[in-house]
Coordinates of C-alpha atoms in Angstrom, one line a residue:
Chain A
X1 CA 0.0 0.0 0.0
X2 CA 1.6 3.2 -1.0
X3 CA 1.1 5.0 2.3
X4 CA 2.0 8.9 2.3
X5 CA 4.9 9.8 4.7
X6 CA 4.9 13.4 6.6
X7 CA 7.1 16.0 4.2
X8 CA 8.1 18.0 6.7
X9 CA 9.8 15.3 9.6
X10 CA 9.7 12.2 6.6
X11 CA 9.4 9.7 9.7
X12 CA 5.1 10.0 10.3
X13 CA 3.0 9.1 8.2
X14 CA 1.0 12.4 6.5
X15 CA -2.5 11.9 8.3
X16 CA -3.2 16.1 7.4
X17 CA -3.7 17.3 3.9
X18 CA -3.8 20.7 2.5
X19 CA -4.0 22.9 -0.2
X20 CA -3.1 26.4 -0.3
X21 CA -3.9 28.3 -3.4
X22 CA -2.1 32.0 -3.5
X23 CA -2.9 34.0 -6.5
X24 CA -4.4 30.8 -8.2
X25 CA -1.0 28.6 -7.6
X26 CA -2.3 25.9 -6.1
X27 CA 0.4 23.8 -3.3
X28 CA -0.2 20.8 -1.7
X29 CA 1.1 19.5 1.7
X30 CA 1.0 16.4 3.4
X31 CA 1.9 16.9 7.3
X32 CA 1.9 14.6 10.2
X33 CA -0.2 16.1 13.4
X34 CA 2.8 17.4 15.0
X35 CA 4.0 19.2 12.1
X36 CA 0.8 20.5 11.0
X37 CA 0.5 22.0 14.3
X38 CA 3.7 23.6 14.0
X39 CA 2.5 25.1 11.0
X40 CA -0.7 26.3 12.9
X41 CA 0.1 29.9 11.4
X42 CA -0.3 28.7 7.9
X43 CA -3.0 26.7 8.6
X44 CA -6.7 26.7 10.1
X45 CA -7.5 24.4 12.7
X46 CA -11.0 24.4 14.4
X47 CA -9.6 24.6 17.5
X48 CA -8.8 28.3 16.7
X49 CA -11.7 29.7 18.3
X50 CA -11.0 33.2 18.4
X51 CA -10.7 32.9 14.5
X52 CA -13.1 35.8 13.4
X53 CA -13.8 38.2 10.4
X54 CA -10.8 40.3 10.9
X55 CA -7.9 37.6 10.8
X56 CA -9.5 37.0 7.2
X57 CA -9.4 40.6 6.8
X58 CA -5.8 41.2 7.5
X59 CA -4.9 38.1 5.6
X60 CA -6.4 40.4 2.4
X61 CA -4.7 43.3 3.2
X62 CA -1.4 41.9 3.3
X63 CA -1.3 41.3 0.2
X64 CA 1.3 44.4 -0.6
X65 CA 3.6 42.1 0.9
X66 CA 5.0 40.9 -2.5
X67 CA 6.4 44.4 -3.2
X68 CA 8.6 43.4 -0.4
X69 CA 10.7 41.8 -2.7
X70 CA 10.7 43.2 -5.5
X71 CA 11.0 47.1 -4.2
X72 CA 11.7 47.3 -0.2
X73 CA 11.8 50.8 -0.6
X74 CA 7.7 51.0 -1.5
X75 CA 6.9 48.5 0.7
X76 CA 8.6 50.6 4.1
X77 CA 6.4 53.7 2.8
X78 CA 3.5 51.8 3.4
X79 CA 4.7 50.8 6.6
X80 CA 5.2 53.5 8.0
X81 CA 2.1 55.8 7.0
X82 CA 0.5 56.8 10.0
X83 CA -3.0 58.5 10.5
X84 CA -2.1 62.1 11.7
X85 CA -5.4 61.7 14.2
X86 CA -5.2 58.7 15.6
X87 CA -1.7 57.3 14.9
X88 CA -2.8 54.3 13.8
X89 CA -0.2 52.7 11.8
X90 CA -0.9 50.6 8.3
X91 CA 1.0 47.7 10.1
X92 CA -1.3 48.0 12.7
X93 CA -4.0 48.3 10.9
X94 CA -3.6 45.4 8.5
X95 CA -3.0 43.2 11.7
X96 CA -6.3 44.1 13.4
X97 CA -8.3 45.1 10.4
X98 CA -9.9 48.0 11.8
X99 CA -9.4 51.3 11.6
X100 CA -8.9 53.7 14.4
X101 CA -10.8 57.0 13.2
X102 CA -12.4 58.7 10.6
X103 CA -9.5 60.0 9.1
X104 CA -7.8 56.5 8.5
X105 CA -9.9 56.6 5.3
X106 CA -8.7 59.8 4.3
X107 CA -5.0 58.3 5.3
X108 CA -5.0 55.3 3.8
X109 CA -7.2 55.6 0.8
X110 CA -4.7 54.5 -1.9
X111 CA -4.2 51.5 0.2
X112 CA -8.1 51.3 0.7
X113 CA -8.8 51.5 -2.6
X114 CA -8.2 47.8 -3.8
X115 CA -9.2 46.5 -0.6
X116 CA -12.7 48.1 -0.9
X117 CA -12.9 46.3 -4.4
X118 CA -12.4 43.2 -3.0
X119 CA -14.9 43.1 -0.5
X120 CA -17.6 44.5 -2.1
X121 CA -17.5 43.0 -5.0
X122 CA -15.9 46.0 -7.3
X123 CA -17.9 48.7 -5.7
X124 CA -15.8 51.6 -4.0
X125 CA -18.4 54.5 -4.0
X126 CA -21.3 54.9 -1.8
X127 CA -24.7 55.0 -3.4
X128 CA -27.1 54.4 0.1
X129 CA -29.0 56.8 2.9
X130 CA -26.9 60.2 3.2
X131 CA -27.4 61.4 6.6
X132 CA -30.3 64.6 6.7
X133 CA -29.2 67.0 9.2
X134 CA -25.1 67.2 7.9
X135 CA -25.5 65.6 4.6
X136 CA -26.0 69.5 3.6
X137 CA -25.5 70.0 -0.3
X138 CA -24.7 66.2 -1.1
X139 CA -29.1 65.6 -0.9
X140 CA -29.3 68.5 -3.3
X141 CA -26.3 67.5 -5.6
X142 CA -27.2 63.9 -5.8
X143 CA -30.6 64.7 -6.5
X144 CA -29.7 67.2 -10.2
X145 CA -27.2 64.5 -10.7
X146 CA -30.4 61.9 -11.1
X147 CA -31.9 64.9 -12.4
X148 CA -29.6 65.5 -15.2
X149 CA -29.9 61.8 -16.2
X150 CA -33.5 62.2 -16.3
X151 CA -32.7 64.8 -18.8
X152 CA -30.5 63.2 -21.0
X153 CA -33.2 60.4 -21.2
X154 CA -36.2 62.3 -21.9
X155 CA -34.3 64.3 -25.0
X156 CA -33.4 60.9 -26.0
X157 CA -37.3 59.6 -26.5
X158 CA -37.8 63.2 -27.9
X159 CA -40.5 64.3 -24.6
X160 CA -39.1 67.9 -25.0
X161 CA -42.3 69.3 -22.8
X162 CA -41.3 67.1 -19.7
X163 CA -38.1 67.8 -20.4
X164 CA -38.3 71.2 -20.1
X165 CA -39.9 70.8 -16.5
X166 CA -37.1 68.7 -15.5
X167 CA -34.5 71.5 -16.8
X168 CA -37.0 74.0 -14.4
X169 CA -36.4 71.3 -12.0
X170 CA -32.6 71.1 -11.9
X171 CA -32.3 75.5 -12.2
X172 CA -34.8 75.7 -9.1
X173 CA -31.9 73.2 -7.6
X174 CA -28.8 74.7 -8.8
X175 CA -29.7 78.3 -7.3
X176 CA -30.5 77.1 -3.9
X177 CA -27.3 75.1 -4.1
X178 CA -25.1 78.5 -5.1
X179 CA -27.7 80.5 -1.9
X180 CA -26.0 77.8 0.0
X181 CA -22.6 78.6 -0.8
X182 CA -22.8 82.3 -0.4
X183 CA -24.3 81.3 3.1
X184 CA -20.9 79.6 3.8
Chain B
X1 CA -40.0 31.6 40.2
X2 CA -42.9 29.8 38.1
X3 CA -42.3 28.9 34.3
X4 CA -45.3 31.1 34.0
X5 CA -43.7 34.2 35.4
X6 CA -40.6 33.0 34.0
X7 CA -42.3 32.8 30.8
X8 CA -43.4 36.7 31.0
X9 CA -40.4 38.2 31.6
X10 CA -38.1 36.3 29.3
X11 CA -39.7 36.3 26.0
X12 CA -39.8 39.1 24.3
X13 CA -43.1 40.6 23.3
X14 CA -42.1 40.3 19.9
X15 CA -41.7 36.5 19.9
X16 CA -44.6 35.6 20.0
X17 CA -46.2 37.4 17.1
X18 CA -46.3 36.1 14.0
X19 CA -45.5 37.9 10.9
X20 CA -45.9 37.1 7.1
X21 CA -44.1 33.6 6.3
X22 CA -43.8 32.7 9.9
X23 CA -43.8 29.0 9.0
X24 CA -40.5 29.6 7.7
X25 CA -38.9 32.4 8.4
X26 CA -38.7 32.7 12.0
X27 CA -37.2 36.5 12.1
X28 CA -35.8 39.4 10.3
X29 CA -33.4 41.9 11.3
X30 CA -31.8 44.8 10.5
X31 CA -28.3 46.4 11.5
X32 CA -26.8 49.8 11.2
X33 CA -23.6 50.7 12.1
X34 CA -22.4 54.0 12.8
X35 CA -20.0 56.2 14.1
X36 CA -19.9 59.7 15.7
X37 CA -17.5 62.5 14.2
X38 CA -14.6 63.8 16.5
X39 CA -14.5 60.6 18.6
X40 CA -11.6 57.8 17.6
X41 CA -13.3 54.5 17.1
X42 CA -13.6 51.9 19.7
X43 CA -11.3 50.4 18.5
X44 CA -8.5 53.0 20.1
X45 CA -10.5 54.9 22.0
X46 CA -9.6 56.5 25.4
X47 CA -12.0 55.7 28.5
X48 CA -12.7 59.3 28.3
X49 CA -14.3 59.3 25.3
X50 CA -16.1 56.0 25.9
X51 CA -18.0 57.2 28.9
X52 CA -18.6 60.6 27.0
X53 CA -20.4 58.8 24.0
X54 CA -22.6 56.5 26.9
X55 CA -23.2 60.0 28.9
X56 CA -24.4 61.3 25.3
X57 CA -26.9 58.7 24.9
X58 CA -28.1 59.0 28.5
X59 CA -29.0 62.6 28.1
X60 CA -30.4 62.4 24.7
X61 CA -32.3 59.2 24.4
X62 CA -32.8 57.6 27.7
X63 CA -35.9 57.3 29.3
X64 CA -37.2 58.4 26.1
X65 CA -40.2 57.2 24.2
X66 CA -40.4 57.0 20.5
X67 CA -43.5 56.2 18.5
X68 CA -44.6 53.0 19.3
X69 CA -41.8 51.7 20.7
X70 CA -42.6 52.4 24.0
X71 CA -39.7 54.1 26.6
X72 CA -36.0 53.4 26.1
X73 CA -33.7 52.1 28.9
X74 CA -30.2 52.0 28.5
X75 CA -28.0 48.9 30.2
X76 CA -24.5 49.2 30.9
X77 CA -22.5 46.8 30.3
X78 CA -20.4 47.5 33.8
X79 CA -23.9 47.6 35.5
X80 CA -25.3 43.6 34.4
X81 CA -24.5 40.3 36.3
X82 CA -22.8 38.1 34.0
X83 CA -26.2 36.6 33.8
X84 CA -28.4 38.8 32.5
X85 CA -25.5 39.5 29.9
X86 CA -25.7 36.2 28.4
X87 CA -29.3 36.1 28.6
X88 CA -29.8 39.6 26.3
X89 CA -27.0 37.5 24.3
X90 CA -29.4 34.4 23.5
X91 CA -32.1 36.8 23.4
X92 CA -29.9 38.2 20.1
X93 CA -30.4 41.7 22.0
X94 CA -26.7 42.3 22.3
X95 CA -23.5 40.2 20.6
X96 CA -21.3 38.5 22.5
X97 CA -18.4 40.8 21.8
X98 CA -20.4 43.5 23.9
X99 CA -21.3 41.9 26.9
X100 CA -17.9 40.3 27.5
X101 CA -14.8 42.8 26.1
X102 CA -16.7 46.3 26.0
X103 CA -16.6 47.3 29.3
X104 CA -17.7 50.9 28.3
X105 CA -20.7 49.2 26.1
X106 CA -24.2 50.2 27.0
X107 CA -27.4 49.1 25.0
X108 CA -30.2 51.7 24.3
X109 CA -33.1 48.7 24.3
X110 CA -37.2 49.7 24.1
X111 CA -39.5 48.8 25.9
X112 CA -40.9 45.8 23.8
X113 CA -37.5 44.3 22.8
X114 CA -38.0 45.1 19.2
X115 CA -34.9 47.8 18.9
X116 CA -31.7 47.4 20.6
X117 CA -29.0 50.1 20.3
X118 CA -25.5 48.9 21.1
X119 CA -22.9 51.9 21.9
X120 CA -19.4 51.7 22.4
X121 CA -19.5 47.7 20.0
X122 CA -17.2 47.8 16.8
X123 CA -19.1 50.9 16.3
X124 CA -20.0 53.7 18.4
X125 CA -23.6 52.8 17.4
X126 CA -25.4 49.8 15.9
X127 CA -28.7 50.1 15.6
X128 CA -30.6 46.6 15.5
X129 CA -34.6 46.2 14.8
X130 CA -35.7 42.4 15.2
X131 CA -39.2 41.7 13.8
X132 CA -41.3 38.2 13.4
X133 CA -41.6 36.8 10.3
X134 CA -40.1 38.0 6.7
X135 CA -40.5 41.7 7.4
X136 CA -37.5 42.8 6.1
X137 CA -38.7 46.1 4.6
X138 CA -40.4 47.4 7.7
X139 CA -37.8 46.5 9.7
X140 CA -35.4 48.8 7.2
X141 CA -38.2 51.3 7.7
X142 CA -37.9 51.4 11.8
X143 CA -34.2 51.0 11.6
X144 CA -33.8 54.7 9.2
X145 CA -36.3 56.5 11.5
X146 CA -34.2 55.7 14.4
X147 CA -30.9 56.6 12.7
X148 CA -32.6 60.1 12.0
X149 CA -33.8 60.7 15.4
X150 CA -30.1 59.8 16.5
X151 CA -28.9 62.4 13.6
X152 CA -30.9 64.9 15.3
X153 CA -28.1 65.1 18.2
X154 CA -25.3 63.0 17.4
X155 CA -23.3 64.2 14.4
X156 CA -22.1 61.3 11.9
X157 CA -19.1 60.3 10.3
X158 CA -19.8 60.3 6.9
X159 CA -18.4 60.7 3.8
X160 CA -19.5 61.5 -0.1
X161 CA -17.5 58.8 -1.5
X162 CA -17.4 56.5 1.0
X163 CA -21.0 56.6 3.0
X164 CA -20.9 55.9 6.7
X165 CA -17.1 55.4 7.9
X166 CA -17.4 52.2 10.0
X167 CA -14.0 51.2 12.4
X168 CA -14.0 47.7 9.9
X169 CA -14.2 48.2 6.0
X170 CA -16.3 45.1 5.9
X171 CA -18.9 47.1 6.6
X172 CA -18.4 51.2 5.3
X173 CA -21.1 52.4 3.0
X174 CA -24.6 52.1 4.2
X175 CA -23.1 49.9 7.6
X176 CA -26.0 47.5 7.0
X177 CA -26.3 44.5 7.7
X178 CA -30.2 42.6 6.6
X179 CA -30.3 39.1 8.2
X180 CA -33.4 36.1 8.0
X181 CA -33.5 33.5 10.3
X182 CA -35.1 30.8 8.4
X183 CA -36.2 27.1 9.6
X184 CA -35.4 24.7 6.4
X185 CA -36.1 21.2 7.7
X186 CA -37.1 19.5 4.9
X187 CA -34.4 21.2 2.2
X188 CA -31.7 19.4 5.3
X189 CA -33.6 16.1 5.3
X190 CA -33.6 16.2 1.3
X191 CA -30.2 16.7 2.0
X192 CA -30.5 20.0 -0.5
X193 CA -29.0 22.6 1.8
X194 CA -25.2 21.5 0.7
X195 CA -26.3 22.2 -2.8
X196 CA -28.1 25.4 -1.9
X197 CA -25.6 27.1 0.2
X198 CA -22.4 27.7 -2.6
X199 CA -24.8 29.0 -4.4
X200 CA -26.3 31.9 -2.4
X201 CA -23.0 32.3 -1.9
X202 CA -22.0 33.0 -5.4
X203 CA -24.8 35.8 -5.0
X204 CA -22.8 38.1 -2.3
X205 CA -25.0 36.2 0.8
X206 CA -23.7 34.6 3.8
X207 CA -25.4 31.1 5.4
X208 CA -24.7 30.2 9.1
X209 CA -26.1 28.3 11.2
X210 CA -27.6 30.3 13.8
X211 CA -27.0 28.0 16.4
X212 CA -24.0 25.2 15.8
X213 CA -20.8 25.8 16.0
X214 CA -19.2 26.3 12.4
X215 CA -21.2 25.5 9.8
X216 CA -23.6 23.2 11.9
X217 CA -27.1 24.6 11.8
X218 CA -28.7 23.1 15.5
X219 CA -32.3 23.0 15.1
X220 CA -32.0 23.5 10.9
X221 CA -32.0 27.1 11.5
X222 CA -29.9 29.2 9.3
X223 CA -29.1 32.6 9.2
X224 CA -29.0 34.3 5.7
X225 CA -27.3 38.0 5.4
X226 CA -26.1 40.3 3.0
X227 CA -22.1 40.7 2.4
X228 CA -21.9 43.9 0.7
X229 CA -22.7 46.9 2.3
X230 CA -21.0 49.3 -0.5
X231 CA -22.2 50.7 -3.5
X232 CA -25.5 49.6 -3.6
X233 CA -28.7 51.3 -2.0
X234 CA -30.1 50.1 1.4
X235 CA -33.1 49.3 -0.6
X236 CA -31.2 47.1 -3.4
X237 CA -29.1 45.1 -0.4
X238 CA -32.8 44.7 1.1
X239 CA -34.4 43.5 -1.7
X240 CA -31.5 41.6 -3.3
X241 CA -31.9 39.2 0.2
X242 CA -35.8 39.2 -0.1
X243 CA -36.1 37.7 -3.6
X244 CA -33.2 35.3 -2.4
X245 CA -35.2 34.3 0.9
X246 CA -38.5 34.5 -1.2
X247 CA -37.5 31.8 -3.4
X248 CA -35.7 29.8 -0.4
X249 CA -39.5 29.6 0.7
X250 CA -40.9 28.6 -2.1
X251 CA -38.0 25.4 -2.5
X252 CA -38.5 24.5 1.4
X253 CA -42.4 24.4 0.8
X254 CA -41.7 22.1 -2.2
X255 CA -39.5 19.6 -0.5
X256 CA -42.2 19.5 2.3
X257 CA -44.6 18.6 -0.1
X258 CA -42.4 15.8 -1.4
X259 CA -41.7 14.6 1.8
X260 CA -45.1 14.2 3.1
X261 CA -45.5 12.4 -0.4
X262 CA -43.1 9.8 -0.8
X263 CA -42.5 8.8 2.7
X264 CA -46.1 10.4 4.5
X265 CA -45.9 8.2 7.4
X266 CA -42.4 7.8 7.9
X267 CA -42.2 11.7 8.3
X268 CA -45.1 11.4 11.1
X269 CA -43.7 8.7 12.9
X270 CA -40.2 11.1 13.7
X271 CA -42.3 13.9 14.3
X272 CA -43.9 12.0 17.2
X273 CA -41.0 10.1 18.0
X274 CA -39.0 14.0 18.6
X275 CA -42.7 15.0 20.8
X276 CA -42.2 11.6 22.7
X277 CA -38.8 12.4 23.7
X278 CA -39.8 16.2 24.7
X279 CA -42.6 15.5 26.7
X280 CA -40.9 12.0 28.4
X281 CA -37.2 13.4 28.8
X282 CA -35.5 14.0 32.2
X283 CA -32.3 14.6 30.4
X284 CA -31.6 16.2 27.4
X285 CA -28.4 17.6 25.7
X286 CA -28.9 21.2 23.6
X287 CA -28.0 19.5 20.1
X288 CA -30.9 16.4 21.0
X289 CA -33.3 19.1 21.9
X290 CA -32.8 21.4 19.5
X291 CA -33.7 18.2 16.8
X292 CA -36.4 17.7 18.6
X293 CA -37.7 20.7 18.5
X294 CA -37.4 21.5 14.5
X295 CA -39.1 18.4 13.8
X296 CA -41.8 19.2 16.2
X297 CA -42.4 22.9 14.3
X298 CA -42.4 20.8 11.3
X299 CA -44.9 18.7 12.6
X300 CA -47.1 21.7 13.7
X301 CA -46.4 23.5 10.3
X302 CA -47.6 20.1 8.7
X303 CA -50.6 19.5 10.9
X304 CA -49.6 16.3 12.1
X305 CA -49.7 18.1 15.3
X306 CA -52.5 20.2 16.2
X307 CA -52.5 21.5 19.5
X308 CA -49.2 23.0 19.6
X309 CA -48.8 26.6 19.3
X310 CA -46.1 27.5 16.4
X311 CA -43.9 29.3 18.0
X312 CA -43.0 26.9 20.2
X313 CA -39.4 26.7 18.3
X314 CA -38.4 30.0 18.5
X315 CA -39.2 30.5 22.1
X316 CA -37.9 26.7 23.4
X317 CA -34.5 27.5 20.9
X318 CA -33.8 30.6 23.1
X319 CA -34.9 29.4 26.5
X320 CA -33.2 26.4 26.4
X321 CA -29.7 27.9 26.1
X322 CA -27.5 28.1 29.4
X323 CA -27.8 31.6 30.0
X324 CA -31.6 31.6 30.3
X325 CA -31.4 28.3 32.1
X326 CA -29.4 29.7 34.8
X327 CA -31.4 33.0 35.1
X328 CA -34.6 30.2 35.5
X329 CA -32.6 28.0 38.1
X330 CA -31.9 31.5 39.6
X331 CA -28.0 30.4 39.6
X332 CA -25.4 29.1 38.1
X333 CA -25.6 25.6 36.6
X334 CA -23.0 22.4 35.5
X335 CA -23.7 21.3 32.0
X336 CA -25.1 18.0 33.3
X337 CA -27.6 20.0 35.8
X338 CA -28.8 22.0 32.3
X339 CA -29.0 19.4 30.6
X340 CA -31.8 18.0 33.2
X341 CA -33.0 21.4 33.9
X342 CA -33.5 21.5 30.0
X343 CA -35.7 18.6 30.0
X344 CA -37.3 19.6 32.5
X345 CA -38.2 23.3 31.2
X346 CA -39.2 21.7 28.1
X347 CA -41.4 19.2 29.8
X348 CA -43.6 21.7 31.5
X349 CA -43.9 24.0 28.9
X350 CA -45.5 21.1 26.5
X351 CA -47.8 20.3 29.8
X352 CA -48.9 24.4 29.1
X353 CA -50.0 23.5 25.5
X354 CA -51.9 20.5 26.5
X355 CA -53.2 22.3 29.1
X356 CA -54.3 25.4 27.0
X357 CA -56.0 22.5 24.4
X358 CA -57.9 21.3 27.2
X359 CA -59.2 24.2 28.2
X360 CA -60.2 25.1 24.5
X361 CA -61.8 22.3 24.3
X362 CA -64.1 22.2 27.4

């Protein structure tokens, strides 16, 4: 019987298999249980209970680590970029995979960027509620922008007299926007 | 304390409504996350700030009525036995996370149990509305008032581009999450539920178990939520999870069908076999009961058994768990004193029912 042998101490027999896929490269390990457990950073084990969203989270935003390699110097910028308001560190926050304030966004959006992709599915802009009482302009804005599509659409099937209400519409809009800067 | 009493006090108003699909979807629920500007997230926070954002909520919203909702209490965390912690825990009032590493977490909670207000979680605020049935929209509804009536004295973070800045990215955007609690016995004894889960999956949706450990479902009750909270309307995310739990309905009432076809008597005989052992038990583990219970709702749902009320499954799920168990014992409890505590509880609880069909029947 051709019985597999552990890889790692080649004396136990493999009773653990894996298979790790990075970047679509796909590995394959055969361990004995004391090496697997050795390995227990590389590998999940049930017994992890504390396992939770955010180690799966910093697993994905590691993935600059690459650049390591290839260009140490990039790689130590990213390190070190620090939010000016809370000090949170990228480091830091790619190990707990939560932000500290606000103004991480702001600090780390280039790094954001492809993360936001990832987990939600391509989308990086917000298109839900905006809030009513300090959402100020944005309601307005948002609301020609739809307006102006409106438009576009209604020239398109050639309804010129409800265009011409929407237009009405979006002027109405547009001068209590400008009120509102003058206000500021 | 009588089970009665007991009974009053720890099921929430709520649970024993029904709503629309009730044979099926047990409960729907909606969560907000949000954060307030000019405060660091709990994630670094200082205790400072902590007790400022609880101090907040006790001035504004404490003691407070809104609507229909009755008045507001808020709980601190620092305040609760470690009893009553767990029990708002199995009551899905609070999560976990609050009641045991938040020790500046509080819980804005109304009167009738529907909305629950965690401060000081993840988020400064998560705003939670739990409603019978598939009511996914109303709950939505509830959930936006009550973010504007926080608006009105609490100023967001927010941003154009990025919605509502949340302390994890998992959740920026609208800081939704829209979650069903479903009971799918007969897609788990048709053994379709491995087939069913990759592919809701595939569709941005999460399946737990709400129960088992993993990917275990105790009691064949999963929990179905949205992923994406980004780029897409609260209203989309809502209804993108509706049609999906709509036609997860419409395949559990199918396989029911089948099952009462092909194997009519077979199906009867469990159901009845699961009552015996809940009415007869003096010792019964969670996992056995909670078995016992789902095919009992099936039975009920199937009219095998009559004199049952529905809900029974819900309210038995939750009671049975250690925390309320202890709260009923008035104490704490081993696992192999729950376990004939359990059976007990259970036992007298189906004497109620009989009880109740008596009476309806005199």
């Amino acid at each position: 019987m051709n019985r597999l042998i552990c890889q790692e101490c080649k004396q136990k027999p493999a009773t653990m298999h894996f298979t790790k896929i990075i970047n679509g490269e796909k590995t394959e390990f055969h361990l004995c249980e004391h090496c697997a457990q050795e390995h227990g950073d590389v590998f999940m084990f049930p017994e992890n209970a504390g396992f939770s969203i955010h180690n799966l989270l910093s697993g994905l935003l590691n993935f600059e680590s690459p650049i390591k390699e290839t260009k140490p110097n990039a790689f130590q910028g990213i390190e070190l970029l620090q939010c000016e308001r809370c000090n949170m560190t990228y480091h830091q926050f790619a190990k707990i995979g939560r932000f500290g304030c606000s103004h991480c966004y702001h600090t780390f959006a280039k790094q954001l960027q492809p993360i936001l992709k990832r987990l939600h599915s391509g989308n990086t802009t917000h298109a839900g509620k905006i809030p009513k009482r300090i959402g100020g302009t944005i309601h307005v804005r948002k609301q020609i922008e739809q307006l102006k599509q409106k438009l576009q659409e209604l020239i398109v099937r050639e309804e010129f007299e409800k265009a011409a209400e929407v237009r009405d519409q979006i002027r109405l809009l547009e001068t209590k926007l400008s009120e509102h800067r003058e206000e500021d | 304390m009588s089970l009665e009493k007991f009974l009053n006090t720890a099921v929430s108003s709520w649970m024993n409504q029904e709503g629309p699909d009730s044979d099926i979807v047990l409960s729907s629920r909606i969560r907000l996350a949000r954060n307030i500007v000019d405060y660091e997230f709990p994630t670094v926070f200082s205790n400072e700030e902590a007790q400022q954002i609880v101090e907040l909520f006790e001035q504004h919203f404490a003691q407070q009525s809104y609507r229909s909702l009755g008045r507001f209490e808020l709980l601190k965390m620092n305040e609760l036995q470690s009893i009553e912690k767990r029990v708002l825990v199995e009551k899905h009032l609070i999560s976990p996370h609050l009641a045991e590493d938040c020790p500046f977490g509080a819980c804005l909670l109304s009167e009738n149990e529907e909305v629950s207000i965690m401060i000081n979680e993840e988020d400064h605020i998560r705003i939670q509305c739990l409603f019978p049935g598939l009511q996914l929209t109303e709950a939505l509804e509830m959930a936006n008032e009550l973010d504007d009536w926080i608006e009105m004295h609490i100023n967001y973070a927010f941003d154009e581009k990025r919605g509502y800045l949340t302390s994890c990215p998992t959740n920026v955007g609208t800081g939704l999450r829209a979650s069903v609690m479903m009971h799918l016995p007969a897609l788990v004894l048709t053994q379709q539920m491995n087939r069913i889960i990759p592919a809701i999956n595939q569709l941005g949706l999460v399946v737990r178990g709400t129960y088992g450990e993993g990917s275990e479902a105790l009691g064949n009750i999963f929990q179905i939520s949205n992923q994406i909270t980004l780029g897409k309307s609260e209203e989309d995310i809502v209804e993108d999870l509706k049609s999906v739990v709509q036609q997860l309905i419409a395949q559990e009432r199918m396989a029911r069908e089948a099952l009462v076809k092909t194997l009519n008597i077979q199906l009867e005989d469990r159901v009845f076999r699961s009552y015996g052992i809940l009415a007869n038990s003096r010792v019964i583990e969670s996992k056995e009961a909670a078995q016992c219970l789902s095919d009992v709702r099936l039975g009920i749902d199937l009219r095998y058994i009559k004199n049952i009320s529905r809900n029974i499954l819900n309210e038995l799920m939750i009671l049975t768990q250690p925390g309320f168990l202890q709260q009923y014992a008035g104490g704490a409890l081993r696992p192999n004193e729950r376990d004939v505590l359990r059976a007990k509880l259970i036992r007298e609880r189906l004497k109620m029912e009989e009880k109740k069909a008596m009476e309806g029947d005199e």
